[in-house]
Amino acid sequence: MSRKIIVGAAQLGPIAREETRRSVVARLVELMREAKTRGCHFIVYPELALTTFFPRWYFPTPAEVDFWFEREMPGPETQALFDEAKRLEMGFYLGYAEIAEESDGTHHYNTAIMVSAKGDIVGKYRKVHLPGHREYEPWRAFQHLEKRYFECGNLGFPAYRAQVGGHNGIFGMALCNDRRWPETHRVLGLQGVEMSFIGYNTPIHYPQVPEHDHLQAFHNLLPMQAGAYQNGMWIVGVAKAGKEENCDLLGQSCIIAPTGEVVAMCSTIGDELATASCDLDRCKEIKDNVFNFALHREPQYYRLIAETKGAVVPR
Ligand code: CDT
C-alpha cells in the first residue's frame, strides 16, 4: 500500500517592485506547465507570490499599502492561474496579501490558499507569527513592516482533508516565520497532517543580529527538518529567492520527508522547480512509532506552552 503524490516546490526568483501581477502570473503558469511535464500533481509557490516583498518599504498612506493586496481570489489577474490549474489538473498552494471584508470590518492578512486540481479553493491559512516591526526604523538597511501591514491570522492552523493525485490526505499550511516555531508544526501534527506547505521570503541579512547572516540557510533547514521528523509529516518549503530590490533573499526551497531527510532542493536563486515523489503512507513510519502521540505524549506537563506567551522564569 502506498499513497504516492508527486509534488513540485516552485521557487521564484526576485520580483521587481515594478513587475505587474500579470507578468508574475505568467511566471507561475510557466512553472506549473513544467511541473505537469514532470508528472506533478501539486505545486507549491512562495509567500506573497504575486508581488515584490512590499513590507520592506514604509508606505505612509492606506492607498499605497492596499495596492499590494488582493480583494478577491481569484481576481482579474489571478484567474489565469486557476484556469491553467484546472486545465492541467494541478492543485496548488499560493501565498498572497489578502484584504478581507468580515462582519466586524476590513482586515489585512498574509494569506495562503490550497487549491484543488479542479481549481477550487479547498483550504485557507492566515499567517500567525508576524515578524518585524510596526514603525519606520531608519537604522535598518531595509524595513520589515509585517507587523504594521498585517494582522495576526484568525484561522489558527487548520488541517484539511483533500485529494491530491487521486489519494486522500491531510494537509496543512504555514507561512515563512511560522516555520521557525515548533508550535506551528506540532499543532498541525496533532491534527494528523501528512504534508504541510510553507512559502517564505527570508532576507539573508538579519539587521538585529547580523553575525547570524551566515546561518540563514542552516536556520531554514533546522526547524523544518525537525518539524517534519517530530510530527511524521512531509514539509514543502518554498522560497522567493535572489536579489530583490537590492535585498538578498535565501533560496534553498526543498521537500523534506517525514524522517527529516531533504529529498529534493533547488540549487539556484531563480525560478526553479524541485520535485519529489512523496508517499503519504511513509508518515506512519514516524507517527506509529517514535512519535506515536497517543502512546507517548504527556500533555499534562506541556500546559505552559499554551498558557503563557513570554517565559515564566524560576524565582
Ligand atoms: N517573511 C518572513 O516571515 N520573513 C522572516 C524574516 C526574518 S525576521 C525579520 C523569516 O522568518 O524568514
Short mmCIF file of C-alpha atoms and ligand atoms in Angstrom, two decimals:
data_model
loop_
_atom_site.label_atom_id
_atom_site.label_comp_id
_atom_site.label_asym_id
_atom_site.label_seq_id
_atom_site.Cartn_x
_atom_site.Cartn_y
_atom_site.Cartn_z
CA MET A 1 0.00 0.00 0.00
CA SER A 2 1.23 3.45 -0.82
CA ARG A 3 -0.20 6.90 -1.44
CA LYS A 4 2.44 8.46 -3.68
CA ILE A 5 1.92 12.01 -4.87
CA ILE A 6 4.37 13.97 -6.98
CA VAL A 7 4.90 17.45 -5.61
CA GLY A 8 6.75 20.44 -7.05
CA ALA A 9 8.46 23.16 -4.99
CA ALA A 10 8.14 26.12 -7.37
CA GLN A 11 10.74 28.60 -6.22
CA LEU A 12 10.52 32.13 -7.61
CA GLY A 13 13.45 34.39 -8.31
CA PRO A 14 13.12 38.07 -7.42
CA ILE A 15 10.02 40.08 -8.31
CA ALA A 16 10.83 43.70 -9.08
CA ARG A 17 8.75 46.43 -7.44
CA GLU A 18 7.52 47.49 -10.88
CA GLU A 19 6.68 43.96 -12.11
CA THR A 20 2.96 43.56 -12.74
CA ARG A 21 0.84 40.76 -11.32
CA ARG A 22 0.07 39.72 -14.86
CA SER A 23 3.78 39.18 -15.52
CA VAL A 24 4.23 37.25 -12.25
CA VAL A 25 1.21 35.05 -13.01
CA ALA A 26 2.80 34.23 -16.37
CA ARG A 27 5.91 33.02 -14.46
CA LEU A 28 3.71 30.93 -12.14
CA VAL A 29 1.94 29.39 -15.14
CA GLU A 30 5.28 28.59 -16.77
CA LEU A 31 6.40 26.73 -13.64
CA MET A 32 3.04 24.94 -13.50
CA ARG A 33 3.47 23.74 -17.08
CA GLU A 34 6.95 22.47 -16.30
CA ALA A 35 5.54 20.71 -13.24
CA LYS A 36 2.98 19.00 -15.45
CA THR A 37 5.67 17.71 -17.82
CA ARG A 38 7.46 16.31 -14.77
CA GLY A 39 4.37 14.45 -13.59
CA CYS A 40 3.45 16.68 -10.64
CA HIS A 41 0.00 16.54 -9.08
CA PHE A 42 0.54 19.58 -6.85
CA ILE A 43 2.75 22.66 -6.96
CA VAL A 44 3.77 24.93 -4.10
CA TYR A 45 4.54 28.64 -4.62
CA PRO A 46 6.14 31.06 -2.14
CA GLU A 47 4.72 33.52 0.40
CA LEU A 48 3.39 36.79 -1.12
CA ALA A 49 4.00 35.21 -4.52
CA LEU A 50 2.21 37.81 -6.64
CA THR A 51 4.34 40.87 -5.87
CA THR A 52 7.67 42.01 -4.58
CA PHE A 53 8.11 41.64 -0.79
CA PHE A 54 6.48 45.02 -0.11
CA PRO A 55 6.91 45.07 3.73
CA ARG A 56 10.50 46.16 3.08
CA TRP A 57 9.15 49.68 2.45
CA TYR A 58 7.28 52.15 4.62
CA PHE A 59 4.11 53.36 2.87
CA PRO A 60 2.52 56.37 4.60
CA THR A 61 -0.98 56.16 3.12
CA PRO A 62 -3.51 53.28 3.23
CA ALA A 63 -3.97 53.50 -0.55
CA GLU A 64 -0.27 52.82 -1.10
CA VAL A 65 -0.46 49.80 1.22
CA ASP A 66 -3.66 48.38 -0.24
CA PHE A 67 -2.17 48.40 -3.73
CA TRP A 68 -0.23 45.24 -2.76
CA PHE A 69 -3.30 43.32 -1.55
CA GLU A 70 -5.90 41.15 -3.33
CA ARG A 71 -9.57 41.87 -2.70
CA GLU A 72 -10.73 38.73 -4.47
CA MET A 73 -9.21 35.34 -5.19
CA PRO A 74 -9.22 34.53 -7.98
CA GLY A 75 -9.28 38.11 -9.25
CA PRO A 76 -8.85 39.54 -12.72
CA GLU A 77 -5.07 38.97 -12.77
CA THR A 78 -5.02 35.59 -10.98
CA GLN A 79 -7.89 33.93 -12.86
CA ALA A 80 -5.40 32.72 -15.50
CA LEU A 81 -3.56 30.67 -12.86
CA PHE A 82 -6.77 28.99 -11.69
CA ASP A 83 -7.78 28.32 -15.30
CA GLU A 84 -4.43 26.72 -16.07
CA ALA A 85 -4.58 24.63 -12.90
CA LYS A 86 -7.98 23.31 -13.94
CA ARG A 87 -6.78 22.64 -17.50
CA LEU A 88 -3.68 20.78 -16.28
CA GLU A 89 -5.50 19.15 -13.33
CA MET A 90 -2.87 20.52 -10.97
CA GLY A 91 -3.51 21.50 -7.37
CA PHE A 92 -1.52 24.38 -5.87
CA TYR A 93 -0.61 26.40 -2.76
CA LEU A 94 -0.25 30.15 -3.21
CA GLY A 95 0.73 32.91 -0.79
CA TYR A 96 -0.68 36.42 -1.25
CA ALA A 97 -1.70 39.55 0.68
CA GLU A 98 -5.43 39.44 1.41
CA ILE A 99 -7.92 42.19 2.17
CA ALA A 100 -10.91 40.52 3.80
CA GLU A 101 -14.28 42.13 4.44
CA GLU A 102 -15.51 40.44 7.62
CA SER A 103 -18.55 41.07 9.83
CA ASP A 104 -16.54 43.46 12.03
CA GLY A 105 -14.87 45.37 9.21
CA THR A 106 -11.92 45.26 6.83
CA HIS A 107 -8.85 43.18 7.66
CA HIS A 108 -5.42 42.65 6.16
CA TYR A 109 -3.80 39.23 6.29
CA ASN A 110 -0.72 37.48 4.95
CA THR A 111 -2.57 34.50 3.49
CA ALA A 112 -2.06 31.16 1.75
CA ILE A 113 -4.62 29.01 -0.01
CA MET A 114 -4.74 25.40 -1.10
CA VAL A 115 -6.45 24.95 -4.46
CA SER A 116 -7.67 21.61 -5.81
CA ALA A 117 -6.92 20.17 -9.24
CA LYS A 118 -10.42 21.32 -10.19
CA GLY A 119 -9.46 24.93 -9.47
CA ASP A 120 -11.47 25.22 -6.23
CA ILE A 121 -10.09 26.77 -3.04
CA VAL A 122 -10.17 23.91 -0.51
CA GLY A 123 -8.22 25.49 2.34
CA LYS A 124 -7.07 28.85 3.67
CA TYR A 125 -4.43 29.89 6.20
CA ARG A 126 -3.64 33.36 7.57
CA LYS A 127 -0.13 33.88 8.92
CA VAL A 128 0.05 33.75 12.70
CA HIS A 129 3.70 34.59 13.50
CA LEU A 130 4.31 38.05 12.04
CA PRO A 131 7.95 39.12 12.28
CA GLY A 132 9.43 42.59 12.03
CA HIS A 133 8.20 45.92 13.39
CA ARG A 134 5.35 48.48 13.24
CA GLU A 135 7.09 51.83 12.80
CA TYR A 136 9.67 53.15 10.36
CA GLU A 137 13.16 52.36 11.67
CA PRO A 138 15.78 54.42 9.80
CA TRP A 139 18.77 52.44 11.09
CA ARG A 140 17.77 49.37 9.05
CA ALA A 141 19.17 48.67 5.59
CA PHE A 142 15.58 47.77 4.66
CA GLN A 143 12.32 47.72 6.58
CA HIS A 144 10.41 44.60 7.62
CA LEU A 145 6.94 46.03 8.36
CA GLU A 146 4.83 42.88 8.52
CA LYS A 147 3.58 43.84 11.98
CA ARG A 148 2.32 47.15 10.51
CA TYR A 149 0.66 45.85 7.37
CA PHE A 150 -0.83 42.54 8.55
CA GLU A 151 -2.98 41.38 11.44
CA CYS A 152 -2.35 38.07 13.19
CA GLY A 153 -4.25 35.39 11.30
CA ASN A 154 -7.64 34.46 12.77
CA LEU A 155 -7.94 30.90 11.49
CA GLY A 156 -5.40 29.17 13.71
CA PHE A 157 -3.58 26.32 11.96
CA PRO A 158 -6.37 24.41 10.22
CA ALA A 159 -5.84 20.98 8.67
CA TYR A 160 -7.68 19.98 5.52
CA ARG A 161 -8.65 16.64 4.06
CA ALA A 162 -8.12 16.87 0.33
CA GLN A 163 -7.48 14.68 -2.67
CA VAL A 164 -4.12 15.07 -4.45
CA GLY A 165 -3.02 12.81 -7.29
CA GLY A 166 -6.00 10.52 -6.65
CA HIS A 167 -5.09 9.99 -3.00
CA ASN A 168 -6.84 11.33 0.08
CA GLY A 169 -4.52 13.02 2.53
CA ILE A 170 -4.44 15.52 5.38
CA PHE A 171 -2.76 18.80 4.55
CA GLY A 172 -1.71 21.92 6.45
CA MET A 173 -0.23 25.29 5.64
CA ALA A 174 2.06 27.85 7.24
CA LEU A 175 3.97 30.94 6.09
CA CYS A 176 7.62 31.86 6.44
CA ASN A 177 8.37 32.87 10.04
CA ASP A 178 5.88 30.21 11.21
CA ARG A 179 8.35 27.54 10.12
CA ARG A 180 10.78 28.55 12.85
CA TRP A 181 8.24 27.84 15.64
CA PRO A 182 7.79 24.26 16.90
CA GLU A 183 4.19 25.14 17.85
CA THR A 184 3.28 25.53 14.16
CA HIS A 185 4.38 22.04 13.21
CA ARG A 186 3.03 20.46 16.39
CA VAL A 187 -0.46 21.95 16.07
CA LEU A 188 -0.56 20.63 12.50
CA GLY A 189 0.90 17.29 13.62
CA LEU A 190 -1.76 16.98 16.31
CA GLN A 191 -4.39 17.12 13.57
CA GLY A 192 -2.73 14.24 11.73
CA VAL A 193 -1.29 16.41 8.96
CA GLU A 194 0.69 14.35 6.47
CA MET A 195 2.08 17.19 4.35
CA SER A 196 2.45 20.87 5.07
CA PHE A 197 3.23 23.66 2.63
CA ILE A 198 5.30 26.66 3.70
CA GLY A 199 6.12 29.61 1.43
CA TYR A 200 8.77 32.10 2.58
CA ASN A 201 10.69 35.34 1.90
CA THR A 202 13.82 35.29 4.04
CA PRO A 203 16.37 38.10 3.80
CA ILE A 204 19.90 36.81 4.29
CA HIS A 205 20.78 39.94 6.25
CA TYR A 206 19.24 39.88 9.74
CA PRO A 207 19.56 43.50 10.89
CA GLN A 208 19.21 42.90 14.65
CA VAL A 209 21.92 40.20 14.77
CA PRO A 210 24.00 40.47 11.57
CA GLU A 211 26.53 37.97 12.94
CA HIS A 212 23.86 35.34 12.20
CA ASP A 213 23.65 36.22 8.48
CA HIS A 214 25.84 33.27 7.52
CA LEU A 215 23.46 30.93 9.40
CA GLN A 216 20.31 31.74 7.39
CA ALA A 217 20.48 28.54 5.33
CA PHE A 218 21.10 26.44 8.45
CA HIS A 219 18.26 28.17 10.31
CA ASN A 220 15.97 27.48 7.36
CA LEU A 221 16.51 23.73 7.32
CA LEU A 222 16.94 23.16 11.06
CA PRO A 223 13.32 23.83 12.16
CA MET A 224 11.68 22.41 9.02
CA GLN A 225 13.63 19.13 9.22
CA ALA A 226 12.87 18.92 12.95
CA GLY A 227 9.18 19.78 12.34
CA ALA A 228 8.88 17.09 9.68
CA TYR A 229 10.53 14.40 11.80
CA GLN A 230 8.93 15.27 15.14
CA ASN A 231 5.45 15.20 13.59
CA GLY A 232 5.92 12.48 10.97
CA MET A 233 4.90 14.72 8.06
CA TRP A 234 6.22 15.85 4.70
CA ILE A 235 7.15 19.54 4.53
CA VAL A 236 7.47 21.51 1.31
CA GLY A 237 9.27 24.81 1.95
CA VAL A 238 9.37 27.25 -0.97
CA ALA A 239 11.30 30.50 -1.28
CA LYS A 240 11.10 33.71 -3.15
CA ALA A 241 14.83 34.00 -3.68
CA GLY A 242 17.62 36.08 -5.14
CA LYS A 243 18.44 39.78 -5.15
CA GLU A 244 15.08 41.53 -4.95
CA GLU A 245 15.29 45.35 -4.97
CA ASN A 246 18.80 45.17 -3.51
CA CYS A 247 17.80 42.72 -0.76
CA ASP A 248 19.28 39.20 -0.94
CA LEU A 249 16.68 36.53 -0.25
CA LEU A 250 17.50 32.94 0.68
CA GLY A 251 16.70 30.14 -1.80
CA GLN A 252 17.05 26.52 -0.66
CA SER A 253 13.44 25.57 -1.48
CA CYS A 254 13.10 21.94 -0.54
CA ILE A 255 10.97 18.90 0.08
CA ILE A 256 11.54 17.12 3.39
CA ALA A 257 10.45 13.57 4.21
CA PRO A 258 8.79 12.54 7.50
CA THR A 259 12.18 11.13 8.53
CA GLY A 260 13.58 14.67 8.40
CA GLU A 261 15.63 13.95 5.29
CA VAL A 262 15.77 16.54 2.50
CA VAL A 263 14.76 14.63 -0.65
CA ALA A 264 14.82 17.49 -3.19
CA MET A 265 16.21 21.02 -3.18
CA CYS A 266 16.54 23.91 -5.61
CA SER A 267 20.12 24.76 -6.50
CA THR A 268 19.65 28.28 -7.91
CA ILE A 269 18.14 31.50 -6.58
CA GLY A 270 15.87 31.98 -9.60
CA ASP A 271 12.61 30.50 -10.90
CA GLU A 272 13.20 26.77 -10.43
CA LEU A 273 11.20 23.63 -9.81
CA ALA A 274 12.33 20.85 -7.46
CA THR A 275 10.15 17.75 -7.45
CA ALA A 276 9.77 14.59 -5.42
CA SER A 277 7.50 11.60 -5.25
CA CYS A 278 6.10 11.68 -1.73
CA ASP A 279 4.39 8.66 -0.24
CA LEU A 280 1.94 9.91 2.38
CA ASP A 281 1.90 6.42 3.90
CA ARG A 282 5.53 6.93 4.95
CA CYS A 283 4.24 9.27 7.69
CA LYS A 284 3.23 6.12 9.58
CA GLU A 285 6.89 5.11 9.99
CA ILE A 286 7.14 8.02 12.45
CA LYS A 287 3.52 8.60 13.56
CA ASP A 288 3.06 4.95 14.61
CA ASN A 289 6.43 4.58 16.29
CA VAL A 290 8.87 7.05 17.82
CA PHE A 291 6.32 9.91 17.78
CA ASN A 292 3.16 7.92 18.40
CA PHE A 293 1.42 10.84 20.11
CA ALA A 294 -1.44 8.89 21.68
CA LEU A 295 1.03 6.45 23.27
CA HIS A 296 3.91 8.69 24.32
CA ARG A 297 2.83 12.34 24.76
CA GLU A 298 2.33 13.66 28.31
CA PRO A 299 0.31 16.83 27.73
CA GLN A 300 -0.34 17.43 31.44
CA TYR A 301 3.28 18.63 31.56
CA TYR A 302 3.03 20.86 28.49
CA ARG A 303 0.46 23.36 29.81
CA LEU A 304 2.90 26.28 29.81
CA ILE A 305 3.13 26.07 26.03
CA ALA A 306 -0.49 27.13 25.59
CA GLU A 307 -0.90 29.21 28.74
CA THR A 308 1.99 31.67 28.60
CA LYS A 309 3.34 34.00 25.93
CA GLY A 310 6.66 35.01 27.47
CA ALA A 311 8.90 32.74 29.54
CA VAL A 312 7.99 32.10 33.20
CA VAL A 313 11.39 32.01 34.85
CA PRO A 314 12.06 30.42 38.25
CA ARG A 315 12.36 32.86 41.15
N1 CDT B 1 8.58 36.74 5.68
C1 CDT B 1 9.13 36.38 6.84
O1 CDT B 1 8.43 35.97 7.76
N2 CDT B 1 10.46 36.53 6.97
C2 CDT B 1 11.17 36.32 8.17
C3 CDT B 1 12.38 37.18 8.16
C4 CDT B 1 13.13 37.15 9.41
S1 CDT B 1 12.50 38.09 10.68
C5 CDT B 1 12.65 39.72 10.19
C6 CDT B 1 11.59 34.86 8.35
O2 CDT B 1 11.37 34.31 9.43
O3 CDT B 1 12.21 34.28 7.45
#
